[in-house]
PDB file of C-alpha atoms and ligand atoms in Angstrom:
ATOM      1  CA  MET A   1      62.248 -40.728 -38.665  1.00  0.00           C
ATOM      2  CA  LYS A   2      64.044 -36.682 -39.271  1.00  0.00           C
ATOM      3  CA  ASP A   3      66.196 -35.498 -36.927  1.00  0.00           C
ATOM      4  CA  LEU A   4      65.763 -38.547 -34.694  1.00  0.00           C
ATOM      5  CA  GLN A   5      69.275 -38.621 -33.327  1.00  0.00           C
ATOM      6  CA  ASN A   6      68.518 -35.021 -32.483  1.00  0.00           C
ATOM      7  CA  ILE A   7      65.197 -36.202 -30.273  1.00  0.00           C
ATOM      8  CA  LEU A   8      67.634 -39.323 -29.014  1.00  0.00           C
ATOM      9  CA  LYS A   9      69.628 -36.426 -27.060  1.00  0.00           C
ATOM     10  CA  VAL A  10      66.780 -34.696 -25.251  1.00  0.00           C
ATOM     11  CA  PRO A  11      66.919 -36.556 -22.230  1.00  0.00           C
ATOM     12  CA  GLY A  12      63.724 -39.341 -21.478  1.00  0.00           C
ATOM     13  CA  MET A  13      63.269 -42.627 -20.861  1.00  0.00           C
ATOM     14  CA  LEU A  14      62.197 -43.731 -23.948  1.00  0.00           C
ATOM     15  CA  THR A  15      63.777 -46.533 -26.116  1.00  0.00           C
ATOM     16  CA  GLN A  16      64.586 -45.517 -30.232  1.00  0.00           C
ATOM     17  CA  ASN A  17      61.632 -47.729 -31.099  1.00  0.00           C
ATOM     18  CA  GLU A  18      59.109 -46.412 -28.627  1.00  0.00           C
ATOM     19  CA  VAL A  19      60.210 -42.420 -30.321  1.00  0.00           C
ATOM     20  CA  GLU A  20      59.860 -43.886 -33.456  1.00  0.00           C
ATOM     21  CA  TYR A  21      56.307 -45.355 -32.415  1.00  0.00           C
ATOM     22  CA  LEU A  22      55.154 -42.410 -30.993  1.00  0.00           C
ATOM     23  CA  TYR A  23      55.954 -40.310 -34.156  1.00  0.00           C
ATOM     24  CA  ARG A  24      53.903 -43.005 -36.332  1.00  0.00           C
ATOM     25  CA  LEU A  25      51.193 -42.474 -33.612  1.00  0.00           C
ATOM     26  CA  GLY A  26      51.338 -38.884 -34.010  1.00  0.00           C
ATOM     27  CA  GLN A  27      50.563 -39.171 -37.506  1.00  0.00           C
ATOM     28  CA  LEU A  28      47.257 -41.300 -37.125  1.00  0.00           C
ATOM     29  CA  ASN A  29      43.881 -39.141 -37.332  1.00  0.00           C
ATOM     30  CA  PRO A  30      45.126 -36.130 -38.613  1.00  0.00           C
ATOM     31  CA  GLY A  31      42.107 -33.485 -38.809  1.00  0.00           C
ATOM     32  CA  LYS A  32      39.798 -35.710 -35.865  1.00  0.00           C
ATOM     33  CA  GLY A  33      41.566 -34.563 -32.439  1.00  0.00           C
ATOM     34  CA  VAL A  34      43.905 -33.144 -30.555  1.00  0.00           C
ATOM     35  CA  ILE A  35      46.557 -34.899 -28.807  1.00  0.00           C
ATOM     36  CA  VAL A  36      46.880 -35.254 -25.156  1.00  0.00           C
ATOM     37  CA  GLU A  37      50.597 -35.861 -23.220  1.00  0.00           C
ATOM     38  CA  ILE A  38      49.654 -37.071 -19.555  1.00  0.00           C
ATOM     39  CA  GLY A  39      54.105 -36.244 -18.483  1.00  0.00           C
ATOM     40  CA  SER A  40      55.964 -34.277 -20.396  1.00  0.00           C
ATOM     41  CA  TRP A  41      59.068 -34.151 -17.746  1.00  0.00           C
ATOM     42  CA  LYS A  42      62.209 -32.411 -20.472  1.00  0.00           C
ATOM     43  CA  GLY A  43      60.221 -32.635 -23.839  1.00  0.00           C
ATOM     44  CA  LYS A  44      61.231 -36.260 -25.247  1.00  0.00           C
ATOM     45  CA  SER A  45      57.908 -37.221 -25.533  1.00  0.00           C
ATOM     46  CA  THR A  46      55.796 -34.872 -26.427  1.00  0.00           C
ATOM     47  CA  ILE A  47      58.537 -33.749 -29.691  1.00  0.00           C
ATOM     48  CA  CYS A  48      57.558 -37.213 -31.157  1.00  0.00           C
ATOM     49  CA  LEU A  49      54.095 -36.597 -31.158  1.00  0.00           C
ATOM     50  CA  ALA A  50      55.233 -32.773 -31.908  1.00  0.00           C
ATOM     51  CA  ARG A  51      56.966 -34.126 -35.139  1.00  0.00           C
ATOM     52  CA  GLY A  52      54.247 -36.669 -36.414  1.00  0.00           C
ATOM     53  CA  SER A  53      51.335 -34.155 -36.039  1.00  0.00           C
ATOM     54  CA  MET A  54      53.322 -31.202 -37.546  1.00  0.00           C
ATOM     55  CA  ALA A  55      54.444 -34.425 -40.743  1.00  0.00           C
ATOM     56  CA  VAL A  56      50.990 -34.764 -41.412  1.00  0.00           C
ATOM     57  CA  GLY A  57      49.549 -30.772 -41.056  1.00  0.00           C
ATOM     58  CA  GLY A  58      47.833 -32.421 -38.033  1.00  0.00           C
ATOM     59  CA  GLU A  59      46.228 -30.674 -34.279  1.00  0.00           C
ATOM     60  CA  LYS A  60      48.530 -29.551 -31.619  1.00  0.00           C
ATOM     61  CA  VAL A  61      50.007 -31.526 -28.580  1.00  0.00           C
ATOM     62  CA  TYR A  62      48.334 -30.484 -24.965  1.00  0.00           C
ATOM     63  CA  ALA A  63      51.463 -31.010 -22.640  1.00  0.00           C
ATOM     64  CA  ILE A  64      50.180 -31.298 -19.081  1.00  0.00           C
ATOM     65  CA  ASP A  65      52.679 -31.977 -16.603  1.00  0.00           C
ATOM     66  CA  PRO A  66      53.131 -30.020 -13.358  1.00  0.00           C
ATOM     67  CA  HIS A  67      56.750 -30.405 -13.743  1.00  0.00           C
ATOM     68  CA  ARG A  68      56.737 -30.238  -9.824  1.00  0.00           C
ATOM     69  CA  PRO A  69      59.508 -32.401  -7.646  1.00  0.00           C
ATOM     70  CA  LEU A  70      57.396 -35.414  -7.375  1.00  0.00           C
ATOM     71  CA  ALA A  71      59.562 -37.500  -4.756  1.00  0.00           C
ATOM     72  CA  GLU A  72      57.913 -40.451  -4.554  1.00  0.00           C
ATOM     73  CA  GLU A  73      58.505 -40.746  -8.218  1.00  0.00           C
ATOM     74  CA  GLY A  74      61.865 -40.114  -7.950  1.00  0.00           C
ATOM     75  CA  TYR A  75      62.140 -36.891  -9.925  1.00  0.00           C
ATOM     76  CA  VAL A  76      63.738 -34.237  -7.519  1.00  0.00           C
ATOM     77  CA  GLU A  77      63.741 -31.028  -9.779  1.00  0.00           C
ATOM     78  CA  ASP A  78      61.438 -28.550 -11.960  1.00  0.00           C
ATOM     79  CA  THR A  79      61.612 -29.423 -15.166  1.00  0.00           C
ATOM     80  CA  GLU A  80      59.613 -26.448 -16.824  1.00  0.00           C
ATOM     81  CA  ALA A  81      62.269 -24.390 -17.474  1.00  0.00           C
ATOM     82  CA  GLU A  82      64.625 -27.553 -19.135  1.00  0.00           C
ATOM     83  CA  PHE A  83      61.285 -28.955 -21.333  1.00  0.00           C
ATOM     84  CA  LEU A  84      60.842 -25.142 -22.546  1.00  0.00           C
ATOM     85  CA  THR A  85      63.976 -25.073 -23.929  1.00  0.00           C
ATOM     86  CA  ASN A  86      63.603 -28.063 -25.896  1.00  0.00           C
ATOM     87  CA  ILE A  87      60.887 -27.876 -27.212  1.00  0.00           C
ATOM     88  CA  THR A  88      61.994 -24.565 -28.654  1.00  0.00           C
ATOM     89  CA  GLN A  89      64.888 -25.978 -29.973  1.00  0.00           C
ATOM     90  CA  ALA A  90      63.371 -28.724 -31.691  1.00  0.00           C
ATOM     91  CA  GLY A  91      61.432 -26.479 -33.522  1.00  0.00           C
ATOM     92  CA  VAL A  92      57.865 -27.835 -32.286  1.00  0.00           C
ATOM     93  CA  GLU A  93      57.150 -24.924 -30.013  1.00  0.00           C
ATOM     94  CA  THR A  94      54.198 -23.723 -32.130  1.00  0.00           C
ATOM     95  CA  HIS A  95      52.227 -27.125 -32.070  1.00  0.00           C
ATOM     96  CA  VAL A  96      52.703 -27.567 -28.338  1.00  0.00           C
ATOM     97  CA  VAL A  97      50.515 -26.176 -25.660  1.00  0.00           C
ATOM     98  CA  PRO A  98      52.221 -25.989 -22.314  1.00  0.00           C
ATOM     99  CA  MET A  99      50.010 -26.840 -19.532  1.00  0.00           C
ATOM    100  CA  VAL A 100      51.492 -26.017 -16.071  1.00  0.00           C
ATOM    101  CA  LEU A 101      49.162 -28.662 -14.450  1.00  0.00           C
ATOM    102  CA  THR A 102      47.794 -32.199 -13.171  1.00  0.00           C
ATOM    103  CA  SER A 103      45.563 -34.053 -15.231  1.00  0.00           C
ATOM    104  CA  LYS A 104      43.279 -33.876 -13.189  1.00  0.00           C
ATOM    105  CA  GLU A 105      43.392 -29.515 -13.043  1.00  0.00           C
ATOM    106  CA  ALA A 106      43.808 -29.716 -16.454  1.00  0.00           C
ATOM    107  CA  VAL A 107      40.537 -31.745 -17.226  1.00  0.00           C
ATOM    108  CA  THR A 108      39.011 -29.735 -15.669  1.00  0.00           C
ATOM    109  CA  GLY A 109      36.615 -27.992 -18.072  1.00  0.00           C
ATOM    110  CA  TRP A 110      38.256 -29.701 -21.153  1.00  0.00           C
ATOM    111  CA  ASN A 111      36.270 -29.920 -24.405  1.00  0.00           C
ATOM    112  CA  GLN A 112      38.116 -30.979 -27.560  1.00  0.00           C
ATOM    113  CA  PRO A 113      38.138 -34.387 -28.675  1.00  0.00           C
ATOM    114  CA  VAL A 114      41.204 -35.902 -28.738  1.00  0.00           C
ATOM    115  CA  ARG A 115      42.611 -38.693 -31.128  1.00  0.00           C
ATOM    116  CA  LEU A 116      45.993 -39.631 -29.175  1.00  0.00           C
ATOM    117  CA  LEU A 117      45.750 -39.986 -25.420  1.00  0.00           C
ATOM    118  CA  TRP A 118      49.466 -40.191 -24.130  1.00  0.00           C
ATOM    119  CA  ILE A 119      49.556 -41.239 -20.632  1.00  0.00           C
ATOM    120  CA  ASP A 120      53.384 -41.770 -19.199  1.00  0.00           C
ATOM    121  CA  GLY A 121      52.921 -39.338 -15.648  1.00  0.00           C
ATOM    122  CA  ASP A 122      52.355 -40.777 -11.959  1.00  0.00           C
ATOM    123  CA  HIS A 123      53.432 -44.505 -12.535  1.00  0.00           C
ATOM    124  CA  ARG A 124      50.986 -45.207  -9.109  1.00  0.00           C
ATOM    125  CA  TYR A 125      48.499 -46.977  -9.859  1.00  0.00           C
ATOM    126  CA  GLU A 126      45.727 -44.756  -8.431  1.00  0.00           C
ATOM    127  CA  TYR A 127      47.110 -42.404 -10.536  1.00  0.00           C
ATOM    128  CA  VAL A 128      47.614 -43.980 -13.881  1.00  0.00           C
ATOM    129  CA  LYS A 129      43.673 -45.209 -13.135  1.00  0.00           C
ATOM    130  CA  GLN A 130      42.533 -41.601 -12.600  1.00  0.00           C
ATOM    131  CA  ASP A 131      44.821 -40.370 -15.432  1.00  0.00           C
ATOM    132  CA  PHE A 132      43.010 -43.255 -17.645  1.00  0.00           C
ATOM    133  CA  LEU A 133      39.452 -42.416 -16.063  1.00  0.00           C
ATOM    134  CA  LEU A 134      39.518 -39.059 -16.247  1.00  0.00           C
ATOM    135  CA  TRP A 135      41.062 -38.760 -19.747  1.00  0.00           C
ATOM    136  CA  GLU A 136      39.669 -41.586 -21.972  1.00  0.00           C
ATOM    137  CA  PRO A 137      35.779 -40.077 -22.100  1.00  0.00           C
ATOM    138  CA  HIS A 138      37.781 -37.511 -24.200  1.00  0.00           C
ATOM    139  CA  VAL A 139      39.062 -39.864 -26.875  1.00  0.00           C
ATOM    140  CA  ILE A 140      37.153 -40.082 -30.263  1.00  0.00           C
ATOM    141  CA  GLU A 141      35.885 -43.834 -31.530  1.00  0.00           C
ATOM    142  CA  GLY A 142      38.698 -44.688 -33.651  1.00  0.00           C
ATOM    143  CA  GLY A 143      41.054 -42.415 -31.733  1.00  0.00           C
ATOM    144  CA  ILE A 144      44.008 -44.010 -29.635  1.00  0.00           C
ATOM    145  CA  ILE A 145      45.232 -44.367 -26.241  1.00  0.00           C
ATOM    146  CA  ALA A 146      49.034 -45.354 -25.408  1.00  0.00           C
ATOM    147  CA  MET A 147      50.449 -45.599 -22.061  1.00  0.00           C
ATOM    148  CA  HIS A 148      54.343 -46.095 -21.026  1.00  0.00           C
ATOM    149  CA  ASP A 149      56.117 -48.544 -18.742  1.00  0.00           C
ATOM    150  CA  THR A 150      52.949 -51.104 -19.474  1.00  0.00           C
ATOM    151  CA  ILE A 151      55.757 -54.199 -18.995  1.00  0.00           C
ATOM    152  CA  ARG A 152      57.839 -53.438 -16.067  1.00  0.00           C
ATOM    153  CA  LYS A 153      55.351 -50.795 -13.581  1.00  0.00           C
ATOM    154  CA  GLN A 154      53.020 -52.277 -11.415  1.00  0.00           C
ATOM    155  CA  GLY A 155      50.576 -49.033 -11.540  1.00  0.00           C
ATOM    156  CA  PRO A 156      50.259 -49.148 -15.958  1.00  0.00           C
ATOM    157  CA  LYS A 157      50.202 -52.664 -15.768  1.00  0.00           C
ATOM    158  CA  ARG A 158      47.340 -53.167 -13.688  1.00  0.00           C
ATOM    159  CA  VAL A 159      45.073 -50.603 -15.102  1.00  0.00           C
ATOM    160  CA  LEU A 160      46.033 -52.038 -18.672  1.00  0.00           C
ATOM    161  CA  TRP A 161      44.429 -55.471 -17.371  1.00  0.00           C
ATOM    162  CA  GLU A 162      41.921 -53.969 -15.400  1.00  0.00           C
ATOM    163  CA  ILE A 163      40.407 -51.182 -17.802  1.00  0.00           C
ATOM    164  CA  VAL A 164      41.728 -51.973 -21.029  1.00  0.00           C
ATOM    165  CA  PHE A 165      42.505 -55.950 -21.489  1.00  0.00           C
ATOM    166  CA  ARG A 166      38.523 -56.597 -20.208  1.00  0.00           C
ATOM    167  CA  SER A 167      36.879 -54.369 -21.639  1.00  0.00           C
ATOM    168  CA  ASN A 168      35.490 -54.574 -25.087  1.00  0.00           C
ATOM    169  CA  ARG A 169      35.949 -51.047 -26.246  1.00  0.00           C
ATOM    170  CA  PHE A 170      39.456 -51.178 -26.846  1.00  0.00           C
ATOM    171  CA  GLN A 171      41.330 -53.483 -29.676  1.00  0.00           C
ATOM    172  CA  GLN A 172      44.416 -53.306 -31.319  1.00  0.00           C
ATOM    173  CA  ILE A 173      46.845 -53.292 -29.080  1.00  0.00           C
ATOM    174  CA  SER A 174      50.314 -52.476 -30.417  1.00  0.00           C
ATOM    175  CA  ILE A 175      53.255 -53.262 -27.964  1.00  0.00           C
ATOM    176  CA  VAL A 176      56.610 -51.716 -28.420  1.00  0.00           C
ATOM    177  CA  ASP A 177      58.902 -52.019 -25.650  1.00  0.00           C
ATOM    178  CA  ASN A 178      57.422 -50.309 -22.807  1.00  0.00           C
ATOM    179  CA  LEU A 179      54.400 -49.053 -24.480  1.00  0.00           C
ATOM    180  CA  THR A 180      51.122 -50.450 -25.415  1.00  0.00           C
ATOM    181  CA  ALA A 181      48.504 -48.516 -27.729  1.00  0.00           C
ATOM    182  CA  VAL A 182      45.191 -49.777 -28.151  1.00  0.00           C
ATOM    183  CA  ARG A 183      42.152 -48.623 -30.415  1.00  0.00           C
ATOM    184  CA  LYS A 184      38.847 -47.260 -28.472  1.00  0.00           C
ATOM    185  CA  VAL A 185      35.794 -48.809 -30.840  1.00  0.00           C
ATOM    186  CA  ARG A 186      31.983 -48.938 -30.155  1.00  0.00           C
ATOM    187  CA  ARG A 187      32.654 -52.346 -30.057  1.00  0.00           C
ATOM    188  CA  ILE A 188      34.738 -55.200 -30.390  1.00  0.00           C
ATOM    189  CA  SER A 189      34.495 -57.259 -33.233  1.00  0.00           C
ATOM    190  CA  LEU A 190      34.694 -61.411 -32.785  1.00  0.00           C
ATOM    191  CA  ARG A 191      37.687 -61.590 -34.474  1.00  0.00           C
ATOM    192  CA  GLY A 192      38.860 -58.630 -32.691  1.00  0.00           C
ATOM    193  CA  ARG A 193      38.584 -60.058 -29.612  1.00  0.00           C
ATOM    194  CA  LEU A 194      40.356 -63.236 -30.699  1.00  0.00           C
ATOM    195  CA  ALA A 195      43.055 -61.381 -32.089  1.00  0.00           C
ATOM    196  CA  LYS A 196      43.317 -59.003 -28.713  1.00  0.00           C
ATOM    197  CA  TRP A 197      43.258 -62.452 -26.252  1.00  0.00           C
ATOM    198  CA  LEU A 198      46.513 -64.053 -28.490  1.00  0.00           C
ATOM    199  CA  ILE A 199      48.388 -60.527 -28.323  1.00  0.00           C
ATOM    200  CA  ILE A 200      47.823 -60.347 -24.567  1.00  0.00           C
ATOM    201  CA  GLY A 201      48.952 -64.519 -24.075  1.00  0.00           C
ATOM    202  CA  CYS A 202      51.907 -64.078 -25.761  1.00  0.00           C
ATOM    203  CA  ARG A 203      52.542 -60.861 -23.675  1.00  0.00           C
ATOM    204  CA  GLY A 204      51.644 -62.914 -20.654  1.00  0.00           C
ATOM    205  CA  LEU A 205      54.700 -65.668 -22.030  1.00  0.00           C
ATOM    206  CA  TYR A 206      56.689 -62.966 -22.399  1.00  0.00           C
ATOM    207  CA  ILE A 207      56.606 -61.388 -19.196  1.00  0.00           C
ATOM    208  CA  ALA A 208      56.992 -64.629 -17.215  1.00  0.00           C
ATOM    209  CA  ALA A 209      59.934 -65.596 -19.115  1.00  0.00           C
ATOM    210  CA  ARG A 210      61.604 -61.790 -18.297  1.00  0.00           C
ATOM    211  CA  LYS A 211      60.936 -63.060 -15.112  1.00  0.00           C
ATOM    212  CA  MET A 212      62.666 -66.161 -15.458  1.00  0.00           C
ATOM    213  CA  ARG A 213      65.639 -64.087 -17.126  1.00  0.00           C
ATOM    214  CA  PHE A 214      66.115 -67.394 -20.057  1.00  0.00           C
ATOM    215  CA  PRO A 215      68.264 -66.151 -22.271  1.00  0.00           C
ATOM    216  CA  TYR A 216      67.742 -63.644 -24.472  1.00  0.00           C
ATOM    217  CA  ALA A 217      63.595 -64.051 -23.217  1.00  0.00           C
ATOM    218  CA  LYS A 218      63.722 -59.774 -23.518  1.00  0.00           C
ATOM    219  CA  ARG A 219      65.491 -59.385 -26.682  1.00  0.00           C
ATOM    220  CA  ALA A 220      63.472 -61.557 -28.713  1.00  0.00           C
ATOM    221  CA  GLY A 221      60.257 -61.101 -27.024  1.00  0.00           C
ATOM    222  CA  ARG A 222      60.169 -57.619 -27.843  1.00  0.00           C
ATOM    223  CA  TRP A 223      61.048 -57.996 -31.017  1.00  0.00           C
ATOM    224  CA  VAL A 224      58.223 -60.619 -31.868  1.00  0.00           C
ATOM    225  CA  LEU A 225      55.488 -58.487 -29.730  1.00  0.00           C
ATOM    226  CA  LYS A 226      56.672 -55.179 -32.170  1.00  0.00           C
ATOM    227  CA  LYS A 227      56.396 -57.533 -35.633  1.00  0.00           C
ATOM    228  CA  LEU A 228      52.928 -59.346 -34.105  1.00  0.00           C
ATOM    229  CA  THR A 229      51.292 -55.906 -33.064  1.00  0.00           C
ATOM    230  CA  THR A 230      52.737 -53.042 -35.159  1.00  0.00           C
TER     231      THR A 230
HETATM  232  C1  SAM B   1      58.127 -40.369 -16.886  1.00  0.00           C
HETATM  233  S1  SAM B   1      58.103 -38.839 -16.366  1.00  0.00           S
HETATM  234  C2  SAM B   1      57.669 -38.781 -18.346  1.00  0.00           C
HETATM  235  C3  SAM B   1      58.456 -38.840 -19.596  1.00  0.00           C
HETATM  236  C4  SAM B   1      58.148 -38.501 -20.377  1.00  0.00           C
HETATM  237  N1  SAM B   1      56.999 -38.672 -21.237  1.00  0.00           N
HETATM  238  C5  SAM B   1      59.308 -38.361 -21.701  1.00  0.00           C
HETATM  239  O1  SAM B   1      59.440 -38.933 -22.735  1.00  0.00           O
HETATM  240  O2  SAM B   1      60.320 -38.279 -21.231  1.00  0.00           O
HETATM  241  C6  SAM B   1      56.733 -38.478 -15.814  1.00  0.00           C
HETATM  242  C7  SAM B   1      55.877 -36.972 -15.763  1.00  0.00           C
HETATM  243  O3  SAM B   1      54.914 -36.936 -15.062  1.00  0.00           O
HETATM  244  C8  SAM B   1      54.219 -35.593 -14.412  1.00  0.00           C
HETATM  245  N2  SAM B   1      53.346 -35.887 -13.522  1.00  0.00           N
HETATM  246  C9  SAM B   1      53.029 -36.845 -12.418  1.00  0.00           C
HETATM  247  N3  SAM B   1      52.113 -36.140 -11.755  1.00  0.00           N
HETATM  248  C10 SAM B   1      52.027 -35.618 -12.657  1.00  0.00           C
HETATM  249  C11 SAM B   1      50.023 -35.659 -13.272  1.00  0.00           C
HETATM  250  N4  SAM B   1      49.284 -35.729 -11.823  1.00  0.00           N
HETATM  251  N5  SAM B   1      49.713 -35.357 -13.793  1.00  0.00           N
HETATM  252  C12 SAM B   1      50.635 -35.252 -14.782  1.00  0.00           C
HETATM  253  N6  SAM B   1      51.576 -34.870 -15.288  1.00  0.00           N
HETATM  254  C13 SAM B   1      52.096 -35.629 -13.939  1.00  0.00           C
HETATM  255  C14 SAM B   1      55.817 -35.313 -13.825  1.00  0.00           C
HETATM  256  O4  SAM B   1      56.349 -34.499 -13.113  1.00  0.00           O
HETATM  257  C15 SAM B   1      57.184 -35.955 -14.369  1.00  0.00           C
HETATM  258  O5  SAM B   1      57.490 -34.732 -15.668  1.00  0.00           O
END
C-alpha cells in the first residue's frame, strides 16, 4: 500500500496486517454509501480508510470521536488537535469529516447510507452493543461491518457472538489479527452458513490455544485465520 510506513508511524493500536486490511475495506462498494468510523483517537484507522476510499474515488469517512479523556478505558488526553494534524499531514483531510461527538449523539438525524461501518470506540460491552445496534440499520445490504479488539476484549467479543455470529444476516467473516469483518446480507445461504460456522469453530480453537499458551499458537492461528477468511 502507498505510504504504508507513514501510516504505521501514526500512534495507534493497529497492526500492519490490520492497517493493510482497513485500506482494502475502504475500497469496497464505492459509490454506494459513506464510511462511518466510531472511535478515531489519533487518526490511524481514519487515514487507512480514507486512503482506501480515495484510491477508488469513493465517499468520505465520517470520523466520530468525542476526543475527550475517558478514564474507564484508559484515555487520558484530549486527542482532537493531534487527530486533525495527523489527518492533514497524511493528505486525507478532503476525505474526512470529523464529528466530535459520541456515536449516540452522531446518529441522531443520520440519513446517509453506510457502505462500511468500523467500530473501534468504547470497548465495554454495553457501549459496543449500543454502537452496533444504533448504526447497523444504516449499513446497506452487501455493506461491511468491521470491529476491532474482537479476540482480546470481552465487550466486542460478546457482541460478535450474541448479535453477529448467531444471526442469519451476516456472512463472509474475515479475521485479521484482532479485527473481524462481516458482510450484511438479507439472508445467508446454506453454504454461507456452513462456511460461517467452520470459521467460528477455527476461531474458537485459536482462542483456546492462545489461552493454553501453546508454542507458536498465536502466530500460527492468526496466519491460518487470515488465509482462511480473506
Ligand atoms: C481504541 S481508540 C480508537 C483507535 C483508532 N481507531 C486507531 O486506529 O488508532 C478508541 C476511541 O474511541 C473513542 N470513544 C470512546 N467512546 C466513544 C463513543 N461513545 N463514541 C465514539 N467514540 C468513542 C475514544 O475517545 C478513543 O479515541
